[in-house]
Tab-separated table of C-alpha atoms in Angstrom:
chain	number	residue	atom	x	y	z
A	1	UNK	CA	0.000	0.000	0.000
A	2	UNK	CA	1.021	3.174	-0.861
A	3	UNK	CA	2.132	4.978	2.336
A	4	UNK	CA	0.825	9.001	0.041
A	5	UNK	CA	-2.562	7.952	-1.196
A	6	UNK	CA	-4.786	6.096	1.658
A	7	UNK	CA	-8.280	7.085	3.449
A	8	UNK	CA	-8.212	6.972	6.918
A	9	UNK	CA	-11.809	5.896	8.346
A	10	UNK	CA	-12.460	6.691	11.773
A	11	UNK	CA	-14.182	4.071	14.197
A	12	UNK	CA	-14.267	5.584	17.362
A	13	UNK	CA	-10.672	5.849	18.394
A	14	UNK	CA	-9.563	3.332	15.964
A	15	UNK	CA	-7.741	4.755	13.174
A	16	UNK	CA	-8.188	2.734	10.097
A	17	UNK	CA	-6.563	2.975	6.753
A	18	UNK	CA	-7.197	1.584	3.226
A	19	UNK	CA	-6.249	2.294	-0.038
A	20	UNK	CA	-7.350	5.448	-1.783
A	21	UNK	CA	-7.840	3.605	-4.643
A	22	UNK	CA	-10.316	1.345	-3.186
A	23	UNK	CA	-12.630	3.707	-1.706
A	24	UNK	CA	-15.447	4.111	-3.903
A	25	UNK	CA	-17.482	6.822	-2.720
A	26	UNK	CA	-18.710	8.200	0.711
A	27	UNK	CA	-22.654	8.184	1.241
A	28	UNK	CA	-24.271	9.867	3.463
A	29	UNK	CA	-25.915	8.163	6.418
A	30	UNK	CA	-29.084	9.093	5.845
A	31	UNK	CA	-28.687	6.933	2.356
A	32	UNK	CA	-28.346	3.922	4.141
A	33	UNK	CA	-31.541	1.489	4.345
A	34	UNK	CA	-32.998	-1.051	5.963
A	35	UNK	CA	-33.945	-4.349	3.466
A	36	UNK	CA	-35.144	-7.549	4.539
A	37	UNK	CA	-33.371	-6.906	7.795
A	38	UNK	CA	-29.892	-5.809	5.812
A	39	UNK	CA	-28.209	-2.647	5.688
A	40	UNK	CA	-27.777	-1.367	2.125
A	41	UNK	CA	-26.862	1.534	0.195
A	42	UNK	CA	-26.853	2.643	-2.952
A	43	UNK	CA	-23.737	2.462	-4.825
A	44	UNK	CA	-23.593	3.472	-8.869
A	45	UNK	CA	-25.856	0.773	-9.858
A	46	UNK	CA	-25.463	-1.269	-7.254
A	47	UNK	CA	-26.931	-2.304	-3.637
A	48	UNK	CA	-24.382	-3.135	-1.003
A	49	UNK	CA	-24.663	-4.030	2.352
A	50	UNK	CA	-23.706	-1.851	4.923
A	51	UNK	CA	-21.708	-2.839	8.227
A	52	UNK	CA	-20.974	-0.992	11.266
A	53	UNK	CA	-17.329	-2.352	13.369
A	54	UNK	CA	-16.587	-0.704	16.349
A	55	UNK	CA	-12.887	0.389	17.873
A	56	UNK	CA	-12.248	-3.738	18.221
A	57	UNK	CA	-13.476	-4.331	14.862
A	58	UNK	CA	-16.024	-6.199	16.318
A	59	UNK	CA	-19.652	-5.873	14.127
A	60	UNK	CA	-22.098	-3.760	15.939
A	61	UNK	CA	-25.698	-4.071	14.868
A	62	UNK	CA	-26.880	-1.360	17.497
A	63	UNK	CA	-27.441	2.480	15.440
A	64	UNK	CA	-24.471	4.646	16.479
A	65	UNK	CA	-26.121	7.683	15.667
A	66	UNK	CA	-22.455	9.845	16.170
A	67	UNK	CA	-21.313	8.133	12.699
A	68	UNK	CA	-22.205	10.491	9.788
A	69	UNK	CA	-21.115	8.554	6.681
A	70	UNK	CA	-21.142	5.019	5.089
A	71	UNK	CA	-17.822	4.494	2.931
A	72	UNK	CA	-18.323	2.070	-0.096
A	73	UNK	CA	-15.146	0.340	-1.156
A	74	UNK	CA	-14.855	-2.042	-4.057
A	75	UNK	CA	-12.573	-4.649	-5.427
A	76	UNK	CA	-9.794	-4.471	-7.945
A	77	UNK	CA	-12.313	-4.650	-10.800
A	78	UNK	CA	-14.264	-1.089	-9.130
A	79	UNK	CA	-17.399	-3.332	-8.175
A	80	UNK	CA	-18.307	-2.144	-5.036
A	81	UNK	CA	-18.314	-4.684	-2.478
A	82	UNK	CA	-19.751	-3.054	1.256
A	83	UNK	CA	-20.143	-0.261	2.910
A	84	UNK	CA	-18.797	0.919	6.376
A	85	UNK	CA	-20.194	2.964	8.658
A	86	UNK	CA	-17.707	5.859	10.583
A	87	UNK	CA	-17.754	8.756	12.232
A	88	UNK	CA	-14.904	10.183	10.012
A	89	UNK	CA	-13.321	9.999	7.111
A	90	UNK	CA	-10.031	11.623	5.854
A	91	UNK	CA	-7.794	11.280	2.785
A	92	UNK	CA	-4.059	10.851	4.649
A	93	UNK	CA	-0.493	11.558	3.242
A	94	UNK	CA	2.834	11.033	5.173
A	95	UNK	CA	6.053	10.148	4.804
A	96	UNK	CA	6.176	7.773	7.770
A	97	UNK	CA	6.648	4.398	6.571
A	98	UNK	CA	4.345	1.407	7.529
A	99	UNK	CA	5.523	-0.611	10.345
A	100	UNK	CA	4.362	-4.484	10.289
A	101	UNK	CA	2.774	-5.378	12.869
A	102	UNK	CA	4.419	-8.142	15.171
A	103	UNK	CA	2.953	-11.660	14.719
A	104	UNK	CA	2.506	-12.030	18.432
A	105	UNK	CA	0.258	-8.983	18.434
A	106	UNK	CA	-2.709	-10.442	15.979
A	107	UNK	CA	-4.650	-12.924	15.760
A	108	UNK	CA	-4.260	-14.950	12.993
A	109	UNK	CA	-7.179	-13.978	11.441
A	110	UNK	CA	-6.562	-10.329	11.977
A	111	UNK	CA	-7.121	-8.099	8.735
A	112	UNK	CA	-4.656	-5.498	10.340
A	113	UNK	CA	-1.486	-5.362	8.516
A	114	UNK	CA	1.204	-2.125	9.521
A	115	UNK	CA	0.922	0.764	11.986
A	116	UNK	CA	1.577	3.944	10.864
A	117	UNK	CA	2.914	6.241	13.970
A	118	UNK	CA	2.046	9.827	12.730
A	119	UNK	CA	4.637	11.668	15.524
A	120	UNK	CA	4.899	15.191	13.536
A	121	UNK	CA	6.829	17.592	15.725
A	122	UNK	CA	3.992	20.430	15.770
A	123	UNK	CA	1.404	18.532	17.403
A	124	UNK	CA	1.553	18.386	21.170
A	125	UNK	CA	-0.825	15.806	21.597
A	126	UNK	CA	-0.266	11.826	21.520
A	127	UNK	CA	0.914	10.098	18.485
A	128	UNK	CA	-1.143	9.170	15.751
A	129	UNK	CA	-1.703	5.661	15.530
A	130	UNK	CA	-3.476	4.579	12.317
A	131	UNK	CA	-3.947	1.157	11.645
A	132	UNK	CA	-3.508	-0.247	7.866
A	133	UNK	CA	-5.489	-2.925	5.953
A	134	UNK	CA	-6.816	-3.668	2.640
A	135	UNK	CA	-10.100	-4.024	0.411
A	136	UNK	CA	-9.268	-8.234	0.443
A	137	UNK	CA	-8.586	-8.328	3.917
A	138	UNK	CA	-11.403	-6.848	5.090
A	139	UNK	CA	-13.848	-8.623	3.596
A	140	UNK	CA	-12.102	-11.561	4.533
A	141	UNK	CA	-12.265	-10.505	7.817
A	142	UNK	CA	-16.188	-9.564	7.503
A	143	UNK	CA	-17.115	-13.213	5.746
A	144	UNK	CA	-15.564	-14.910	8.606
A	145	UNK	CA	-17.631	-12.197	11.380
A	146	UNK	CA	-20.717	-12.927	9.338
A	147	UNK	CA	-20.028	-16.773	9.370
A	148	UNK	CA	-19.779	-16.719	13.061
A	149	UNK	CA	-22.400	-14.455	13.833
A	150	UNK	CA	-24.638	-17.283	11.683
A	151	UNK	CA	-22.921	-20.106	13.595
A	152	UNK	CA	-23.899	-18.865	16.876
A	153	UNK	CA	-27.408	-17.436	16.099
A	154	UNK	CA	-28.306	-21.238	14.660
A	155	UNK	CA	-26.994	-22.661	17.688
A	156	UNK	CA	-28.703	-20.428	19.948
A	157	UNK	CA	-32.261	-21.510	18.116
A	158	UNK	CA	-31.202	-25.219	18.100
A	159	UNK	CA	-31.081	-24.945	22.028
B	1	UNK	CA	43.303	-21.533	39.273
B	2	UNK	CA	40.175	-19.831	40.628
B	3	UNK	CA	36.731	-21.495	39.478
B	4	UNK	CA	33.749	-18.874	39.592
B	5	UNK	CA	31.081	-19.910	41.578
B	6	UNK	CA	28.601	-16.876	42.191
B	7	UNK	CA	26.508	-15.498	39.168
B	8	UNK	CA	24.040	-12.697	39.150
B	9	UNK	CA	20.885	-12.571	37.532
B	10	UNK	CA	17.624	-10.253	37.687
B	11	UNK	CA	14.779	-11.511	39.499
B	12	UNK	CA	11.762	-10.238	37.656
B	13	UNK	CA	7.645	-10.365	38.851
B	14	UNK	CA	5.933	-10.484	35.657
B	15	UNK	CA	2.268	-10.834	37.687
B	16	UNK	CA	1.218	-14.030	36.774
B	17	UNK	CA	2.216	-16.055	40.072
B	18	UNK	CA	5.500	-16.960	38.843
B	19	UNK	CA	8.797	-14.981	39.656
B	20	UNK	CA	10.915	-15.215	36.847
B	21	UNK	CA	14.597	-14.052	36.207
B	22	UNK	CA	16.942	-12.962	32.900
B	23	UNK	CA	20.739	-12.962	32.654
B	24	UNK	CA	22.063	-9.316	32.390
B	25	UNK	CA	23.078	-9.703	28.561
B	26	UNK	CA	19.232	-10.149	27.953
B	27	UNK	CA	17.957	-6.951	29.191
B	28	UNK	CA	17.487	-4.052	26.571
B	29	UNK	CA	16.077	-1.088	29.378
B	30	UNK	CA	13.613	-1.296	31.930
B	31	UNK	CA	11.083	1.890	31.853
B	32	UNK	CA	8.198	2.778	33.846
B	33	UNK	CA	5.322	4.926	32.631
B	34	UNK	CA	5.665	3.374	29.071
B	35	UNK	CA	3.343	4.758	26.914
B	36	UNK	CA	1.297	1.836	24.667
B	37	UNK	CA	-1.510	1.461	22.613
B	38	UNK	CA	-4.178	-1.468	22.328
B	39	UNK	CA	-3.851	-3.581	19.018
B	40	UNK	CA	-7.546	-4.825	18.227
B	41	UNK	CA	-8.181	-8.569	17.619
B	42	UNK	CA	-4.876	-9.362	19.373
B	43	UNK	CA	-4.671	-11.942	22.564
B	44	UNK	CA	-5.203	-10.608	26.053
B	45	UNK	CA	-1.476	-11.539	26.819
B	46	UNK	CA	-0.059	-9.407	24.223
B	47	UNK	CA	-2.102	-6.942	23.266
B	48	UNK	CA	-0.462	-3.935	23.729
B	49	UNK	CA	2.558	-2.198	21.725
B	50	UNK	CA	4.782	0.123	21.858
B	51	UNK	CA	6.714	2.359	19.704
B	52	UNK	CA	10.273	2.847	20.545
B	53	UNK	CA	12.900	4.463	18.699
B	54	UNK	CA	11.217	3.855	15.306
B	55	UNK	CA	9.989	-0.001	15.938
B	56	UNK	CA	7.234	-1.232	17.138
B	57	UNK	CA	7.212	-3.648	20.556
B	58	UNK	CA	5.217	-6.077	21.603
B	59	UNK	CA	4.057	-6.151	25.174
B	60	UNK	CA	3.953	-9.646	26.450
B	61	UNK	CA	1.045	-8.761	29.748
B	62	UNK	CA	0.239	-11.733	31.757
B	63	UNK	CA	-1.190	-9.885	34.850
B	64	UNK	CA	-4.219	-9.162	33.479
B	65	UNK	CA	-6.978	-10.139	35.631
B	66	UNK	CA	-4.773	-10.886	38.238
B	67	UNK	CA	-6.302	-8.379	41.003
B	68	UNK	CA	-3.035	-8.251	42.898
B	69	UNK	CA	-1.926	-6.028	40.298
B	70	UNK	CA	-0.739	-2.391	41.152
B	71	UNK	CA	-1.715	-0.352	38.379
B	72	UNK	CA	-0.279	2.890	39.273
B	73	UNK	CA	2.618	2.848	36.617
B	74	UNK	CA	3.193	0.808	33.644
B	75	UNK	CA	6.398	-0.769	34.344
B	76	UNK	CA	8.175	-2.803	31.282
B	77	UNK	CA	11.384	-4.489	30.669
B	78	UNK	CA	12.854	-4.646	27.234
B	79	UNK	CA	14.614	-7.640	26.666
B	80	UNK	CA	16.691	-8.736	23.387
B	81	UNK	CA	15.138	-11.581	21.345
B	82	UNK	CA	16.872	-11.737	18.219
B	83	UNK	CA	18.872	-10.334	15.432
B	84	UNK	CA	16.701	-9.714	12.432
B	85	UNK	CA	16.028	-6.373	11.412
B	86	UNK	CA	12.457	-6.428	12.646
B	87	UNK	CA	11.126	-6.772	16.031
B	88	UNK	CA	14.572	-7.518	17.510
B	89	UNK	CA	12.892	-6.535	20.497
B	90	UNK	CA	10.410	-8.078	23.341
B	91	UNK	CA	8.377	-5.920	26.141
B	92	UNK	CA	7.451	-8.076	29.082
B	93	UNK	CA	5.148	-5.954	31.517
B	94	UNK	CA	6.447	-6.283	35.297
B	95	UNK	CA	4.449	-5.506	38.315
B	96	UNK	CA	7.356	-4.556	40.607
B	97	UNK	CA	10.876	-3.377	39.686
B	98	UNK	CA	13.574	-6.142	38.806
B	99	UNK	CA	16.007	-6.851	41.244
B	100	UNK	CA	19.540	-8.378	41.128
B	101	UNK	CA	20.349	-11.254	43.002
B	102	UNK	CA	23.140	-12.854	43.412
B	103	UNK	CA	23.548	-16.537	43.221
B	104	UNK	CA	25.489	-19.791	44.060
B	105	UNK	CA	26.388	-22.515	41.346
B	106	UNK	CA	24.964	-24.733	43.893
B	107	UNK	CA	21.648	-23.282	43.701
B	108	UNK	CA	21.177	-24.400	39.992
B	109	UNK	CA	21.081	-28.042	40.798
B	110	UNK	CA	17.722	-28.097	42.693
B	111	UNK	CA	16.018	-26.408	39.865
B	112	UNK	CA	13.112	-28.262	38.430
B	113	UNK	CA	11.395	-26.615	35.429
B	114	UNK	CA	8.332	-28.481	35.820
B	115	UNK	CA	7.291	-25.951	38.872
B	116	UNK	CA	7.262	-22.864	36.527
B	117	UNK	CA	4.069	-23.513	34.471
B	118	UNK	CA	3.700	-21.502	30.821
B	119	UNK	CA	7.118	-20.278	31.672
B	120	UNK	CA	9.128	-23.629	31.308
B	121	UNK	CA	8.747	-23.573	27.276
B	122	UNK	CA	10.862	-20.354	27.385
B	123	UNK	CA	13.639	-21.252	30.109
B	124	UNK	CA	16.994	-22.192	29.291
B	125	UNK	CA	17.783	-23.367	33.070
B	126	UNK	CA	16.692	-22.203	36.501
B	127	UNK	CA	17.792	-22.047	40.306
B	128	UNK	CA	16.064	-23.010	43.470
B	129	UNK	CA	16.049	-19.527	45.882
B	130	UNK	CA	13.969	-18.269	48.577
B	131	UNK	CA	11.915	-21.184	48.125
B	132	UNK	CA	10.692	-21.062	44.685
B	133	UNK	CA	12.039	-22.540	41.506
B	134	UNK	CA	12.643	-20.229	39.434
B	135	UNK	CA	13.385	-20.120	35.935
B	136	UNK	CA	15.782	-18.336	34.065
B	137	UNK	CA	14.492	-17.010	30.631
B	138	UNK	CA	15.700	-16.919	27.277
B	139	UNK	CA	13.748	-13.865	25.426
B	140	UNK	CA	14.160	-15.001	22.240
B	141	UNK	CA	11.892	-18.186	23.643
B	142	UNK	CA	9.213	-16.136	24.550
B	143	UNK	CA	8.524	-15.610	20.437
B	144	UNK	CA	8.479	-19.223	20.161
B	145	UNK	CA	5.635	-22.062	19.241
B	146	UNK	CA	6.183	-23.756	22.633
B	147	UNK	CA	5.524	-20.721	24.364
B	148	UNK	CA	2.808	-19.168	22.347
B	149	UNK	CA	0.888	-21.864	21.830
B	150	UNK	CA	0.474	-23.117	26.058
B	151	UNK	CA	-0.627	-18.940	26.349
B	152	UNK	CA	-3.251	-19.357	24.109
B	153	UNK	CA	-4.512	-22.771	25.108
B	154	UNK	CA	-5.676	-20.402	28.388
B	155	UNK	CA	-6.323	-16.912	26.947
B	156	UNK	CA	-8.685	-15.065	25.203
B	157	UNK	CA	-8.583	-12.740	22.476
B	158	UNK	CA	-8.792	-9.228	23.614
């Protein structure tokens, strides 16, 4: 990923970036709707579903009312896959290169890939901690969270 | 010809129950107040990292939960554990200052490893000493299968 040309989304105080190039458009929130129980938007001529993580990228079904927009990425072919919900979200550059995250710090099924520590002189707060991933990973990340979610809500009827 | 029988080694309390110790050569820094930040969809017992002088360190934590713990500074020692370019080093969060101790040969024979639970998979020998068996640890260890794998057998993912 290029470390000039990312979006940062903002979930809570979880920093997370993508790449610009796979950000499709931001929606409003108000253009998100409810259909046949699923979060969708509108995207081109597409409907994609919506999800909402919170600062554990953990899926949230409560509303956060706080989060104003519903970013629609896409895959390498500019379909647009999902939308996410955040309270934020910023186009990034620095020069401060990637770090990898250590294996022993992620799960293995983790979408997070590098930290990027954004410690410019002129700011006297905290650092900057912002969080990379990608497009692929994601929605790796979101099958499996669906999967589960699935798993356990069958199980839960079964007993 | 003289034959050297005292060593001396740094006792460390890393929360868990255990007291643990590390030979000199393995200790980076220790620093209280360390700043750190949560990683999300990490393990509770290393879930934390830091950034220090352009890298990023993990924080190997295994007093969570433990309500013995003093929380009034964030105490870590920074041990070596390895050579490659990345992640050459290991944070393990202490509860109390280390201390040095110093030690007779003699005391490494009645050593058994089997006494220090998770910790065993990450000694490289140990000493009997105020009535504990304690084990002495090889950093670089603490990255490996052995050890990893018995931590998550127990823990949960933060």
């Amino acid at each position: 990923m290029s470390d000039t040309n990312f979006v940062v989304i903002t979930l809570g105080s979880l920093n997370l970036a993508l790449p610009a190039s796979e950000l499709m458009l931001i929606n409003e929130r108000e253009k998100v709707t409810m259909k046949h129980g699923i979060s969708m938007t509108q995207a081109s001529d597409w409907q994609v579903p919506v999800y909402q993580l919170n600062e554990e990228l953990r899926l949230v079904r409560k509303r956060n009312n706080k989060a104003l927009y519903c970013a629609v990425f896409s895959d390498t072919n500019k379909r647009p896959l999902w939308g996410l919900i955040c309270n934020q979200v910023t186009q990034k550059n620095t020069s401060q290169q990637p770090i990898k995250i250590p294996q022993i710090s992620k799960h293995p099924h983790s979408p997070l890939i590098n930290v990027i520590v954004d410690n410019t002189p002129e700011k006297d707060s905290e650092d900057l901690w912002i969080f990379t991933t990608t497009t692929q990973a994601l929605t790796h990340y979101l099958e499996r969270s669906l999967s589960n979610e699935h798993q356990d809500q069958s199980i839960n009827m079964a007993c | 010809m003289s034959t050297k029988t005292n060593q001396s080694i740094w006792l460390a309390e890393p929360g868990d129950g255990f007291s643990i110790a590390f030979a000199g050569s393995s200790i980076e820094e220790f620093a209280m107040n360390v700043k750190r930040r949560s990683v999300p969809l990490s393990y509770d017992y290393c879930c934390q990292l830091v950034y220090r002088h352009g890298e990023l360190v993990p924080v190997v934590d295994l007093s969570m939960g433990n309500t013995q713990t003093d929380q009034r500074f964030y105490a870590v020692l920074f041990l070596h554990a390895g050579k490659s370019s990345e992640h050459k080093i290991i944070g393990l969060h202490l509860t109390e200052p280390p201390r040095k101790v110093i030690l007779n040969d003699k005391d490494f024979s009645r050593f058994d490893p089997e006494q220090c639970g998770h910790w065993k998979n990450a000694a490289l020998s140990g000493y009997f000493y105020e009535g504990k068996h304690i084990p002495l640890i090889d950093p670089k260890s603490m990255r490996s299968d052995f050890f990893i794998d018995e931590l998550n057998q127990t823990a949960m993912i933060a």
